[in-house]
C-alpha cells in the first residue's frame, strides 16, 4: 500500500494528526447532540474519548463512520477536507469502528465475517474462497488469535468475536480504528489480551479512538484524551499531564467522590441458605449463606456460571438438585412469580431485554410485579399506580420528564433506576443485582452504589454479581469467586486484593487462559 | 428517609400532556373521522341509507366478526394470532347441526356451540403454550383441520331445520331496531374494553406483547395468560358460530369462509400493532363500524363484492401507511 511509507514518516514525527474534526455540530429534533467539537487522532497513538452517557460520544462515532452527516464543521484526512457521505466512504478512507455489541453475523463463517462486503474476487467477479480463507488466516495469526477461519461465528465466545471484529477492521487496511467500549463484555484475562492487541495496532501506526467508562483502562492504554460534556468538547491533552480525579471533574463538570460509600456493616441473622445447588450443564456444588443487611459479591470470568446460578434462584431456569432455604424454611422456586412471592428479586444484566419493557411508561414498569397491591379485585387503580411509582422512583432520584414517559427514552442509568424501583416496590428480602452498573455513566453509577449501601443498612440482603474489580472490592462484605461453574473461593473483604481476585477467578496454576 | 418504605412526595408529574392532547393524536380519533366521512358519503350516495331498518340491517355485516375481533385483538396484542377462527365456526356450526338431529333444544345447541369453540381454543392454546410452536403455523394447520372435519361430516349436504327460538339469536330484535346481535356486540365491546384497559390481566397482555422475556422476569405467568387468550378466542368463535348459524338457518361446511382475514383486518385497522404490544378496543369498535358501513354502502350502490374487498384492502393499507408517511415527512 502506498500510504504505508507516509505512515512511517508520521510515526517518526508523530505530530500531524491522521484525522482531524473541527467545528463539528449535529442536532436532532429537540436535542443539540454536538456543538462545535474538535477531535484529533494521531498515528500510533490511542486517544481516549471520555464523557458521561449522553455527552455525544456515540453521535461522534456515527459521524466518523459515515452514518450521520454533521450539520456544520470539517473532517480532514491528512490535512485535506473529506466528506463521509456513507459508511462505505468512511471505510474506503480507512476509518473503521469496533462496536460495543459486535455487528457480526452468527450464521456466517469467521472468514466471511472478516471479508463481508469486500471479499477478494476471482474470475467472473465470483468470490475467491480459497484466497479469502488464506487472507483471513493470515490476519488472525497477525493478531495472535487462534481461530479457524472456517468456524461458524456462532460457535465462538464473546472475546473471540471481538477478535474477529478487530480482524475485520484490519482487513480493510484501516488507518483509524474506533473502539466503542470494547471491554464492556469481556473478562479480566480477555481485557489483557485486548490491551496487547491495541499495543500491536499502535506499533502498526494506526490511530485509535478508544471510548470507555473505565478509568483504569484509559490510564493503562491511552496516550491522549478528549473530554466531552453535554455535546461540547471541554478539554483535550496528554494522559501524562492529568490525574483520574481531574478527568472525572472535567467529565461531570463538578467534583465527584469516586470513593465507594462508607458503611458500617452489621450483618444479622441468616436469610438465605443455598446448599448442593446444581444444574445439569451450567453449575455444580453451589453452597452459600446470605445474612440480613449483607452485600455478597460474586466475582468470576464471563461464563463462570454466576448469572446462571442467580437466574436459577429467581426461578428462570430450574436446577436439577439442591436446596434453597429462606428464613430457615425450604423454598420451592419454579418460576419468577414464586421467587417474587418468596421475597427474592433479580435485576438482570440484560436491561433492555429482561429488565425493562422499554416501550411502556415508567409507572407501568414499576408497578408490574406490584399490581395486586395497586389494584382492587384485579381492576387497575391508576392513581394508586402513579403514587407507588412516584414514591420509589423519586427516592432513587430518577431523572425523567413525567411518569408516563416510555422507559426506552431514558438514559441507561435511569432505566436501571426504574428496574430497581420496580423491585423495591415489592418489598423483597433478597435483591440480586447482576452487573448493576454495566454501561451506565459515572454519576448514575455512584447513585446505584449509594442505594445498595442504604438498602443493606435498612436490612435488605444484597447479592451483587459484578465483573468490575473496584466495585466488588468497594461494595461487598464478602466475595464469592466462581470458576467454571463452581465456587472457587470465598473471601472476607478485609483480606482481599485485586490480584487475589483475578488469580482465583482464572485458576492459580494456569497462566494465560486461551480466549 | 427509607429506601424500602419511602415517604410520599409530589414533584415528578404523572403525565406531560393532558387527556385532550393525547386524544387528538390518537388513532381512534383518526378512525372516527373516517367513520364520519363514510357515513356522510353513504347518506349522499343513497337515500335509503338513513332509514333506521336499513341501518339496523347494516350492523349484521360486522357484529359476528367483531365479537371474534375483540378476543383476537387481545391475542394479537399479546404477540400471538389465531387464523383458525373461521374453521372453528364451521366445526361448531356442524356440531350444532349434528346435535339437532337428536332433537336437542336451543339451550343444548348453544352449549354445544360454545363447548366446541372452547375445545378448539384449548387445542390451539395447548399446541402453542405447551409445545412452544409458533401460533401462526399452528392455527394455519388447525384452520384446515377444523373445517376439514366439517367437510367430512357434511360433504355437499347442509343441516337445516333449526328451531325458531334458536333462530331468534341471529335474527331477533330486543327493542325496535336493536337486534340481539347488536346488544351482544355492545356488551362484549364493553367487557373486552374493561378487561384490556382496566384490569391487571389486560396490563399483563400488553406487557407480554411488548417483551415476553421481561414479562416473565417480572413474575407474569406468560404461558397461562396466552392459554386464556386462545380459550377466549375459541369461545368468541363459538358464540359467533351460534349467531351466524341462527341467522342463516342452516349449516354448510363453507360457512364463514375467509372470515379469519376479515377479523384480522378489522383488528389491524383498529390500530392494533400486528407485532403486538399495543392497541385498543375502542379502535376495534370503530374499525368494525367503518368496515360494516363501507360494505353496506357499496351494497346499496350495487357495487359487486370483489370491488368491496378491493376497497377494504386499499383502506387498510392506506390507513396504516399514511401515519408512517406523515411521520417520515415530519422527521426530515
PDB file of N, CA and C in Angstrom, chain A residues 314 316 336-337 340 346 352-354 356-357 359-360 364 368-369 371 375 378-380 385-386 390-395 400-404 423 427 451 454-455 458, chain B residues 1-17 22 194 197-201 203-204 206-207 210-211 213-221 331:
ATOM      1  N   UNK A 314     -33.848 -17.317  40.952  1.00  0.00           N
ATOM      2  CA  UNK A 314     -35.006 -16.494  40.631  1.00  0.00           C
ATOM      3  C   UNK A 314     -36.079 -17.295  39.886  1.00  0.00           C
ATOM      4  N   UNK A 316     -35.926 -18.705  36.868  1.00  0.00           N
ATOM      5  CA  UNK A 316     -35.954 -18.617  35.405  1.00  0.00           C
ATOM      6  C   UNK A 316     -35.537 -19.942  34.787  1.00  0.00           C
ATOM      7  N   UNK A 336     -40.297 -17.208  38.209  1.00  0.00           N
ATOM      8  CA  UNK A 336     -40.054 -15.902  38.818  1.00  0.00           C
ATOM      9  C   UNK A 336     -41.203 -15.491  39.736  1.00  0.00           C
ATOM     10  N   UNK A 337     -42.443 -15.848  39.368  1.00  0.00           N
ATOM     11  CA  UNK A 337     -43.582 -15.477  40.205  1.00  0.00           C
ATOM     12  C   UNK A 337     -43.420 -16.058  41.611  1.00  0.00           C
ATOM     13  N   UNK A 340     -40.607 -14.183  43.512  1.00  0.00           N
ATOM     14  CA  UNK A 340     -41.064 -12.880  43.999  1.00  0.00           C
ATOM     15  C   UNK A 340     -41.925 -13.068  45.241  1.00  0.00           C
ATOM     16  N   UNK A 346     -34.680 -10.076  41.185  1.00  0.00           N
ATOM     17  CA  UNK A 346     -33.476 -10.149  40.362  1.00  0.00           C
ATOM     18  C   UNK A 346     -33.444  -8.997  39.370  1.00  0.00           C
ATOM     19  N   UNK A 352     -32.299  -4.162  28.647  1.00  0.00           N
ATOM     20  CA  UNK A 352     -33.257  -3.891  27.586  1.00  0.00           C
ATOM     21  C   UNK A 352     -34.142  -5.086  27.261  1.00  0.00           C
ATOM     22  N   UNK A 353     -33.635  -6.303  27.472  1.00  0.00           N
ATOM     23  CA  UNK A 353     -34.390  -7.478  27.073  1.00  0.00           C
ATOM     24  C   UNK A 353     -35.134  -8.094  28.264  1.00  0.00           C
ATOM     25  N   UNK A 354     -34.458  -8.157  29.422  1.00  0.00           N
ATOM     26  CA  UNK A 354     -35.030  -8.878  30.556  1.00  0.00           C
ATOM     27  C   UNK A 354     -35.530  -7.955  31.658  1.00  0.00           C
ATOM     28  N   UNK A 356     -36.372  -4.208  31.587  1.00  0.00           N
ATOM     29  CA  UNK A 356     -37.377  -3.173  31.382  1.00  0.00           C
ATOM     30  C   UNK A 356     -38.210  -3.476  30.144  1.00  0.00           C
ATOM     31  N   UNK A 357     -39.467  -3.045  30.167  1.00  0.00           N
ATOM     32  CA  UNK A 357     -40.294  -3.096  28.957  1.00  0.00           C
ATOM     33  C   UNK A 357     -40.200  -1.680  28.386  1.00  0.00           C
ATOM     34  N   UNK A 359     -40.908  -0.022  25.739  1.00  0.00           N
ATOM     35  CA  UNK A 359     -41.960   0.724  25.045  1.00  0.00           C
ATOM     36  C   UNK A 359     -43.051   1.180  26.005  1.00  0.00           C
ATOM     37  N   UNK A 360     -43.041   0.671  27.226  1.00  0.00           N
ATOM     38  CA  UNK A 360     -44.129   1.008  28.159  1.00  0.00           C
ATOM     39  C   UNK A 360     -43.692   2.118  29.115  1.00  0.00           C
ATOM     40  N   UNK A 364     -45.876   2.068  34.626  1.00  0.00           N
ATOM     41  CA  UNK A 364     -46.353   0.703  34.402  1.00  0.00           C
ATOM     42  C   UNK A 364     -45.225  -0.315  34.574  1.00  0.00           C
ATOM     43  N   UNK A 368     -45.473  -3.252  37.702  1.00  0.00           N
ATOM     44  CA  UNK A 368     -45.764  -4.553  37.086  1.00  0.00           C
ATOM     45  C   UNK A 368     -45.859  -5.710  38.094  1.00  0.00           C
ATOM     46  N   UNK A 369     -44.837  -5.936  38.942  1.00  0.00           N
ATOM     47  CA  UNK A 369     -44.981  -7.050  39.888  1.00  0.00           C
ATOM     48  C   UNK A 369     -45.803  -6.668  41.123  1.00  0.00           C
ATOM     49  N   UNK A 371     -48.848  -5.106  40.939  1.00  0.00           N
ATOM     50  CA  UNK A 371     -50.232  -4.818  40.541  1.00  0.00           C
ATOM     51  C   UNK A 371     -51.270  -5.308  41.557  1.00  0.00           C
ATOM     52  N   UNK A 375     -54.143  -2.575  42.802  1.00  0.00           N
ATOM     53  CA  UNK A 375     -55.449  -2.778  42.180  1.00  0.00           C
ATOM     54  C   UNK A 375     -56.448  -3.275  43.222  1.00  0.00           C
ATOM     55  N   UNK A 378     -58.465  -7.120  40.979  1.00  0.00           N
ATOM     56  CA  UNK A 378     -57.992  -7.272  39.606  1.00  0.00           C
ATOM     57  C   UNK A 378     -58.228  -6.072  38.716  1.00  0.00           C
ATOM     58  N   UNK A 379     -58.938  -5.049  39.270  1.00  0.00           N
ATOM     59  CA  UNK A 379     -59.166  -3.844  38.471  1.00  0.00           C
ATOM     60  C   UNK A 379     -58.120  -2.781  38.800  1.00  0.00           C
ATOM     61  N   UNK A 380     -57.567  -2.189  37.736  1.00  0.00           N
ATOM     62  CA  UNK A 380     -56.492  -1.226  37.891  1.00  0.00           C
ATOM     63  C   UNK A 380     -56.984   0.053  38.553  1.00  0.00           C
ATOM     64  N   UNK A 385     -51.328   3.489  41.247  1.00  0.00           N
ATOM     65  CA  UNK A 385     -50.124   3.136  40.484  1.00  0.00           C
ATOM     66  C   UNK A 385     -49.162   4.305  40.420  1.00  0.00           C
ATOM     67  N   UNK A 386     -49.700   5.478  40.079  1.00  0.00           N
ATOM     68  CA  UNK A 386     -48.843   6.660  39.986  1.00  0.00           C
ATOM     69  C   UNK A 386     -48.194   6.944  41.339  1.00  0.00           C
ATOM     70  N   UNK A 390     -44.245   6.878  41.817  1.00  0.00           N
ATOM     71  CA  UNK A 390     -43.572   8.124  42.156  1.00  0.00           C
ATOM     72  C   UNK A 390     -42.749   7.956  43.421  1.00  0.00           C
ATOM     73  N   UNK A 391     -43.334   7.294  44.419  1.00  0.00           N
ATOM     74  CA  UNK A 391     -42.652   7.101  45.685  1.00  0.00           C
ATOM     75  C   UNK A 391     -41.262   6.498  45.479  1.00  0.00           C
ATOM     76  N   UNK A 392     -41.207   5.397  44.733  1.00  0.00           N
ATOM     77  CA  UNK A 392     -39.931   4.700  44.610  1.00  0.00           C
ATOM     78  C   UNK A 392     -38.987   5.346  43.605  1.00  0.00           C
ATOM     79  N   UNK A 393     -39.524   5.859  42.489  1.00  0.00           N
ATOM     80  CA  UNK A 393     -38.614   6.458  41.504  1.00  0.00           C
ATOM     81  C   UNK A 393     -38.010   7.749  42.030  1.00  0.00           C
ATOM     82  N   UNK A 394     -38.776   8.527  42.763  1.00  0.00           N
ATOM     83  CA  UNK A 394     -38.215   9.778  43.292  1.00  0.00           C
ATOM     84  C   UNK A 394     -37.164   9.498  44.344  1.00  0.00           C
ATOM     85  N   UNK A 395     -37.393   8.456  45.120  1.00  0.00           N
ATOM     86  CA  UNK A 395     -36.424   8.121  46.153  1.00  0.00           C
ATOM     87  C   UNK A 395     -35.101   7.689  45.505  1.00  0.00           C
ATOM     88  N   UNK A 400     -36.533  12.089  34.882  1.00  0.00           N
ATOM     89  CA  UNK A 400     -37.468  11.868  33.787  1.00  0.00           C
ATOM     90  C   UNK A 400     -38.377  13.076  33.691  1.00  0.00           C
ATOM     91  N   UNK A 401     -39.053  13.205  32.529  1.00  0.00           N
ATOM     92  CA  UNK A 401     -39.951  14.335  32.344  1.00  0.00           C
ATOM     93  C   UNK A 401     -41.273  14.108  33.072  1.00  0.00           C
ATOM     94  N   UNK A 402     -41.775  12.866  32.996  1.00  0.00           N
ATOM     95  CA  UNK A 402     -43.037  12.523  33.637  1.00  0.00           C
ATOM     96  C   UNK A 402     -43.090  11.021  33.801  1.00  0.00           C
ATOM     97  N   UNK A 403     -44.010  10.558  34.641  1.00  0.00           N
ATOM     98  CA  UNK A 403     -44.090   9.126  34.919  1.00  0.00           C
ATOM     99  C   UNK A 403     -44.694   8.333  33.763  1.00  0.00           C
ATOM    100  N   UNK A 404     -45.308   9.028  32.780  1.00  0.00           N
ATOM    101  CA  UNK A 404     -45.868   8.271  31.661  1.00  0.00           C
ATOM    102  C   UNK A 404     -44.912   8.254  30.463  1.00  0.00           C
ATOM    103  N   UNK A 423     -38.433  -3.411  41.725  1.00  0.00           N
ATOM    104  CA  UNK A 423     -38.252  -4.495  42.699  1.00  0.00           C
ATOM    105  C   UNK A 423     -38.363  -4.015  44.128  1.00  0.00           C
ATOM    106  N   UNK A 427     -41.109  -4.888  48.116  1.00  0.00           N
ATOM    107  CA  UNK A 427     -40.571  -5.102  49.465  1.00  0.00           C
ATOM    108  C   UNK A 427     -39.941  -6.489  49.594  1.00  0.00           C
ATOM    109  N   UNK A 451     -27.453   3.535  46.701  1.00  0.00           N
ATOM    110  CA  UNK A 451     -28.696   2.802  47.051  1.00  0.00           C
ATOM    111  C   UNK A 451     -28.357   1.467  47.680  1.00  0.00           C
ATOM    112  N   UNK A 454     -27.430   1.856  51.190  1.00  0.00           N
ATOM    113  CA  UNK A 454     -28.599   2.214  52.001  1.00  0.00           C
ATOM    114  C   UNK A 454     -29.511   1.022  52.214  1.00  0.00           C
ATOM    115  N   UNK A 455     -29.720   0.263  51.119  1.00  0.00           N
ATOM    116  CA  UNK A 455     -30.602  -0.901  51.215  1.00  0.00           C
ATOM    117  C   UNK A 455     -30.074  -1.890  52.239  1.00  0.00           C
ATOM    118  N   UNK A 458     -30.653  -0.805  55.654  1.00  0.00           N
ATOM    119  CA  UNK A 458     -32.043  -0.952  56.084  1.00  0.00           C
ATOM    120  C   UNK A 458     -32.434  -2.406  56.302  1.00  0.00           C
TER     121      UNK A 458
ATOM    122  N   UNK B   1     -35.565   9.056  56.111  1.00  0.00           N
ATOM    123  CA  UNK B   1     -35.823   8.601  54.733  1.00  0.00           C
ATOM    124  C   UNK B   1     -35.428   7.134  54.601  1.00  0.00           C
ATOM    125  N   UNK B   2     -36.319   6.358  54.090  1.00  0.00           N
ATOM    126  CA  UNK B   2     -36.017   4.951  53.938  1.00  0.00           C
ATOM    127  C   UNK B   2     -36.226   4.564  52.482  1.00  0.00           C
ATOM    128  N   UNK B   3     -35.359   3.697  51.985  1.00  0.00           N
ATOM    129  CA  UNK B   3     -35.495   3.272  50.591  1.00  0.00           C
ATOM    130  C   UNK B   3     -36.586   2.235  50.429  1.00  0.00           C
ATOM    131  N   UNK B   4     -36.693   1.354  51.443  1.00  0.00           N
ATOM    132  CA  UNK B   4     -37.657   0.269  51.322  1.00  0.00           C
ATOM    133  C   UNK B   4     -39.066   0.765  51.557  1.00  0.00           C
ATOM    134  N   UNK B   5     -39.208   1.825  52.322  1.00  0.00           N
ATOM    135  CA  UNK B   5     -40.533   2.323  52.640  1.00  0.00           C
ATOM    136  C   UNK B   5     -40.510   3.844  52.633  1.00  0.00           C
ATOM    137  N   UNK B   6     -40.278   4.417  51.441  1.00  0.00           N
ATOM    138  CA  UNK B   6     -40.066   5.867  51.388  1.00  0.00           C
ATOM    139  C   UNK B   6     -41.347   6.659  51.615  1.00  0.00           C
ATOM    140  N   UNK B   7     -41.215   7.895  52.064  1.00  0.00           N
ATOM    141  CA  UNK B   7     -42.384   8.737  52.235  1.00  0.00           C
ATOM    142  C   UNK B   7     -42.920   9.180  50.871  1.00  0.00           C
ATOM    143  N   UNK B   8     -44.153   9.637  50.822  1.00  0.00           N
ATOM    144  CA  UNK B   8     -44.733  10.069  49.551  1.00  0.00           C
ATOM    145  C   UNK B   8     -44.379  11.512  49.268  1.00  0.00           C
ATOM    146  N   UNK B   9     -44.141  11.815  47.997  1.00  0.00           N
ATOM    147  CA  UNK B   9     -43.846  13.194  47.638  1.00  0.00           C
ATOM    148  C   UNK B   9     -44.564  13.486  46.323  1.00  0.00           C
ATOM    149  N   UNK B  10     -44.393  14.702  45.813  1.00  0.00           N
ATOM    150  CA  UNK B  10     -45.140  15.047  44.622  1.00  0.00           C
ATOM    151  C   UNK B  10     -44.384  16.048  43.756  1.00  0.00           C
ATOM    152  N   UNK B  11     -43.300  15.588  43.123  1.00  0.00           N
ATOM    153  CA  UNK B  11     -42.632  16.526  42.234  1.00  0.00           C
ATOM    154  C   UNK B  11     -42.538  16.002  40.800  1.00  0.00           C
ATOM    155  N   UNK B  12     -42.407  14.700  40.622  1.00  0.00           N
ATOM    156  CA  UNK B  12     -42.380  14.138  39.275  1.00  0.00           C
ATOM    157  C   UNK B  12     -43.827  14.051  38.770  1.00  0.00           C
ATOM    158  N   UNK B  13     -44.169  14.751  37.677  1.00  0.00           N
ATOM    159  CA  UNK B  13     -45.572  14.753  37.247  1.00  0.00           C
ATOM    160  C   UNK B  13     -46.014  13.388  36.717  1.00  0.00           C
ATOM    161  N   UNK B  14     -47.308  13.098  36.838  1.00  0.00           N
ATOM    162  CA  UNK B  14     -47.849  11.855  36.293  1.00  0.00           C
ATOM    163  C   UNK B  14     -47.686  11.821  34.784  1.00  0.00           C
ATOM    164  N   UNK B  15     -48.216  12.873  34.150  1.00  0.00           N
ATOM    165  CA  UNK B  15     -48.205  12.904  32.696  1.00  0.00           C
ATOM    166  C   UNK B  15     -47.759  14.271  32.218  1.00  0.00           C
ATOM    167  N   UNK B  16     -47.143  14.290  31.047  1.00  0.00           N
ATOM    168  CA  UNK B  16     -46.702  15.557  30.476  1.00  0.00           C
ATOM    169  C   UNK B  16     -47.833  16.246  29.739  1.00  0.00           C
ATOM    170  N   UNK B  17     -48.663  15.437  29.050  1.00  0.00           N
ATOM    171  CA  UNK B  17     -49.714  16.019  28.226  1.00  0.00           C
ATOM    172  C   UNK B  17     -51.072  15.705  28.837  1.00  0.00           C
ATOM    173  N   UNK B  22     -53.570  14.073  24.296  1.00  0.00           N
ATOM    174  CA  UNK B  22     -53.324  12.661  23.982  1.00  0.00           C
ATOM    175  C   UNK B  22     -54.364  12.142  22.996  1.00  0.00           C
ATOM    176  N   UNK B 194     -62.988  -3.145  29.114  1.00  0.00           N
ATOM    177  CA  UNK B 194     -62.609  -3.089  30.532  1.00  0.00           C
ATOM    178  C   UNK B 194     -61.472  -4.065  30.821  1.00  0.00           C
ATOM    179  N   UNK B 197     -58.186  -2.624  29.182  1.00  0.00           N
ATOM    180  CA  UNK B 197     -57.675  -1.321  29.615  1.00  0.00           C
ATOM    181  C   UNK B 197     -57.765  -1.067  31.109  1.00  0.00           C
ATOM    182  N   UNK B 198     -58.539  -1.880  31.834  1.00  0.00           N
ATOM    183  CA  UNK B 198     -58.775  -1.555  33.237  1.00  0.00           C
ATOM    184  C   UNK B 198     -58.483  -2.694  34.203  1.00  0.00           C
ATOM    185  N   UNK B 199     -57.889  -3.799  33.723  1.00  0.00           N
ATOM    186  CA  UNK B 199     -57.592  -4.880  34.676  1.00  0.00           C
ATOM    187  C   UNK B 199     -56.110  -5.242  34.629  1.00  0.00           C
ATOM    188  N   UNK B 200     -55.665  -5.914  35.685  1.00  0.00           N
ATOM    189  CA  UNK B 200     -54.288  -6.399  35.746  1.00  0.00           C
ATOM    190  C   UNK B 200     -54.030  -7.383  34.607  1.00  0.00           C
ATOM    191  N   UNK B 201     -55.047  -8.218  34.300  1.00  0.00           N
ATOM    192  CA  UNK B 201     -54.900  -9.173  33.216  1.00  0.00           C
ATOM    193  C   UNK B 201     -54.582  -8.456  31.902  1.00  0.00           C
ATOM    194  N   UNK B 203     -53.202  -5.531  31.511  1.00  0.00           N
ATOM    195  CA  UNK B 203     -51.848  -4.990  31.581  1.00  0.00           C
ATOM    196  C   UNK B 203     -50.825  -6.085  31.283  1.00  0.00           C
ATOM    197  N   UNK B 204     -51.095  -7.283  31.802  1.00  0.00           N
ATOM    198  CA  UNK B 204     -50.193  -8.402  31.529  1.00  0.00           C
ATOM    199  C   UNK B 204     -50.159  -8.715  30.039  1.00  0.00           C
ATOM    200  N   UNK B 206     -50.634  -6.678  27.491  1.00  0.00           N
ATOM    201  CA  UNK B 206     -49.847  -5.660  26.792  1.00  0.00           C
ATOM    202  C   UNK B 206     -48.346  -5.862  27.053  1.00  0.00           C
ATOM    203  N   UNK B 207     -48.010  -6.158  28.304  1.00  0.00           N
ATOM    204  CA  UNK B 207     -46.601  -6.356  28.663  1.00  0.00           C
ATOM    205  C   UNK B 207     -46.003  -7.535  27.904  1.00  0.00           C
ATOM    206  N   UNK B 210     -45.199  -6.654  24.402  1.00  0.00           N
ATOM    207  CA  UNK B 210     -44.050  -5.771  24.248  1.00  0.00           C
ATOM    208  C   UNK B 210     -42.735  -6.478  24.481  1.00  0.00           C
ATOM    209  N   UNK B 211     -42.696  -7.355  25.472  1.00  0.00           N
ATOM    210  CA  UNK B 211     -41.439  -8.000  25.810  1.00  0.00           C
ATOM    211  C   UNK B 211     -41.717  -9.225  26.676  1.00  0.00           C
ATOM    212  N   UNK B 213     -39.955 -11.733  27.497  1.00  0.00           N
ATOM    213  CA  UNK B 213     -38.895 -12.112  28.439  1.00  0.00           C
ATOM    214  C   UNK B 213     -38.980 -11.267  29.704  1.00  0.00           C
ATOM    215  N   UNK B 214     -39.069  -9.944  29.515  1.00  0.00           N
ATOM    216  CA  UNK B 214     -39.156  -9.068  30.682  1.00  0.00           C
ATOM    217  C   UNK B 214     -40.435  -9.361  31.459  1.00  0.00           C
ATOM    218  N   UNK B 215     -41.514  -9.722  30.754  1.00  0.00           N
ATOM    219  CA  UNK B 215     -42.770 -10.051  31.428  1.00  0.00           C
ATOM    220  C   UNK B 215     -42.563 -11.245  32.355  1.00  0.00           C
ATOM    221  N   UNK B 216     -41.861 -12.259  31.843  1.00  0.00           N
ATOM    222  CA  UNK B 216     -41.599 -13.442  32.654  1.00  0.00           C
ATOM    223  C   UNK B 216     -40.710 -13.085  33.842  1.00  0.00           C
ATOM    224  N   UNK B 217     -39.698 -12.240  33.585  1.00  0.00           N
ATOM    225  CA  UNK B 217     -38.788 -11.831  34.656  1.00  0.00           C
ATOM    226  C   UNK B 217     -39.511 -10.956  35.682  1.00  0.00           C
ATOM    227  N   UNK B 218     -40.665 -10.419  35.322  1.00  0.00           N
ATOM    228  CA  UNK B 218     -41.423  -9.614  36.292  1.00  0.00           C
ATOM    229  C   UNK B 218     -42.454 -10.477  37.016  1.00  0.00           C
ATOM    230  N   UNK B 219     -42.420 -11.786  36.788  1.00  0.00           N
ATOM    231  CA  UNK B 219     -43.301 -12.687  37.518  1.00  0.00           C
ATOM    232  C   UNK B 219     -44.634 -12.954  36.852  1.00  0.00           C
ATOM    233  N   UNK B 220     -44.818 -12.499  35.602  1.00  0.00           N
ATOM    234  CA  UNK B 220     -46.070 -12.775  34.899  1.00  0.00           C
ATOM    235  C   UNK B 220     -46.021 -14.206  34.358  1.00  0.00           C
ATOM    236  N   UNK B 221     -47.124 -14.937  34.557  1.00  0.00           N
ATOM    237  CA  UNK B 221     -47.182 -16.310  34.048  1.00  0.00           C
ATOM    238  C   UNK B 221     -47.608 -16.241  32.580  1.00  0.00           C
ATOM    239  N   UNK B 331     -40.106  13.897  10.046  1.00  0.00           N
ATOM    240  CA  UNK B 331     -38.764  13.581  10.530  1.00  0.00           C
ATOM    241  C   UNK B 331     -37.660  14.216   9.717  1.00  0.00           C
TER     242      UNK B 331
END
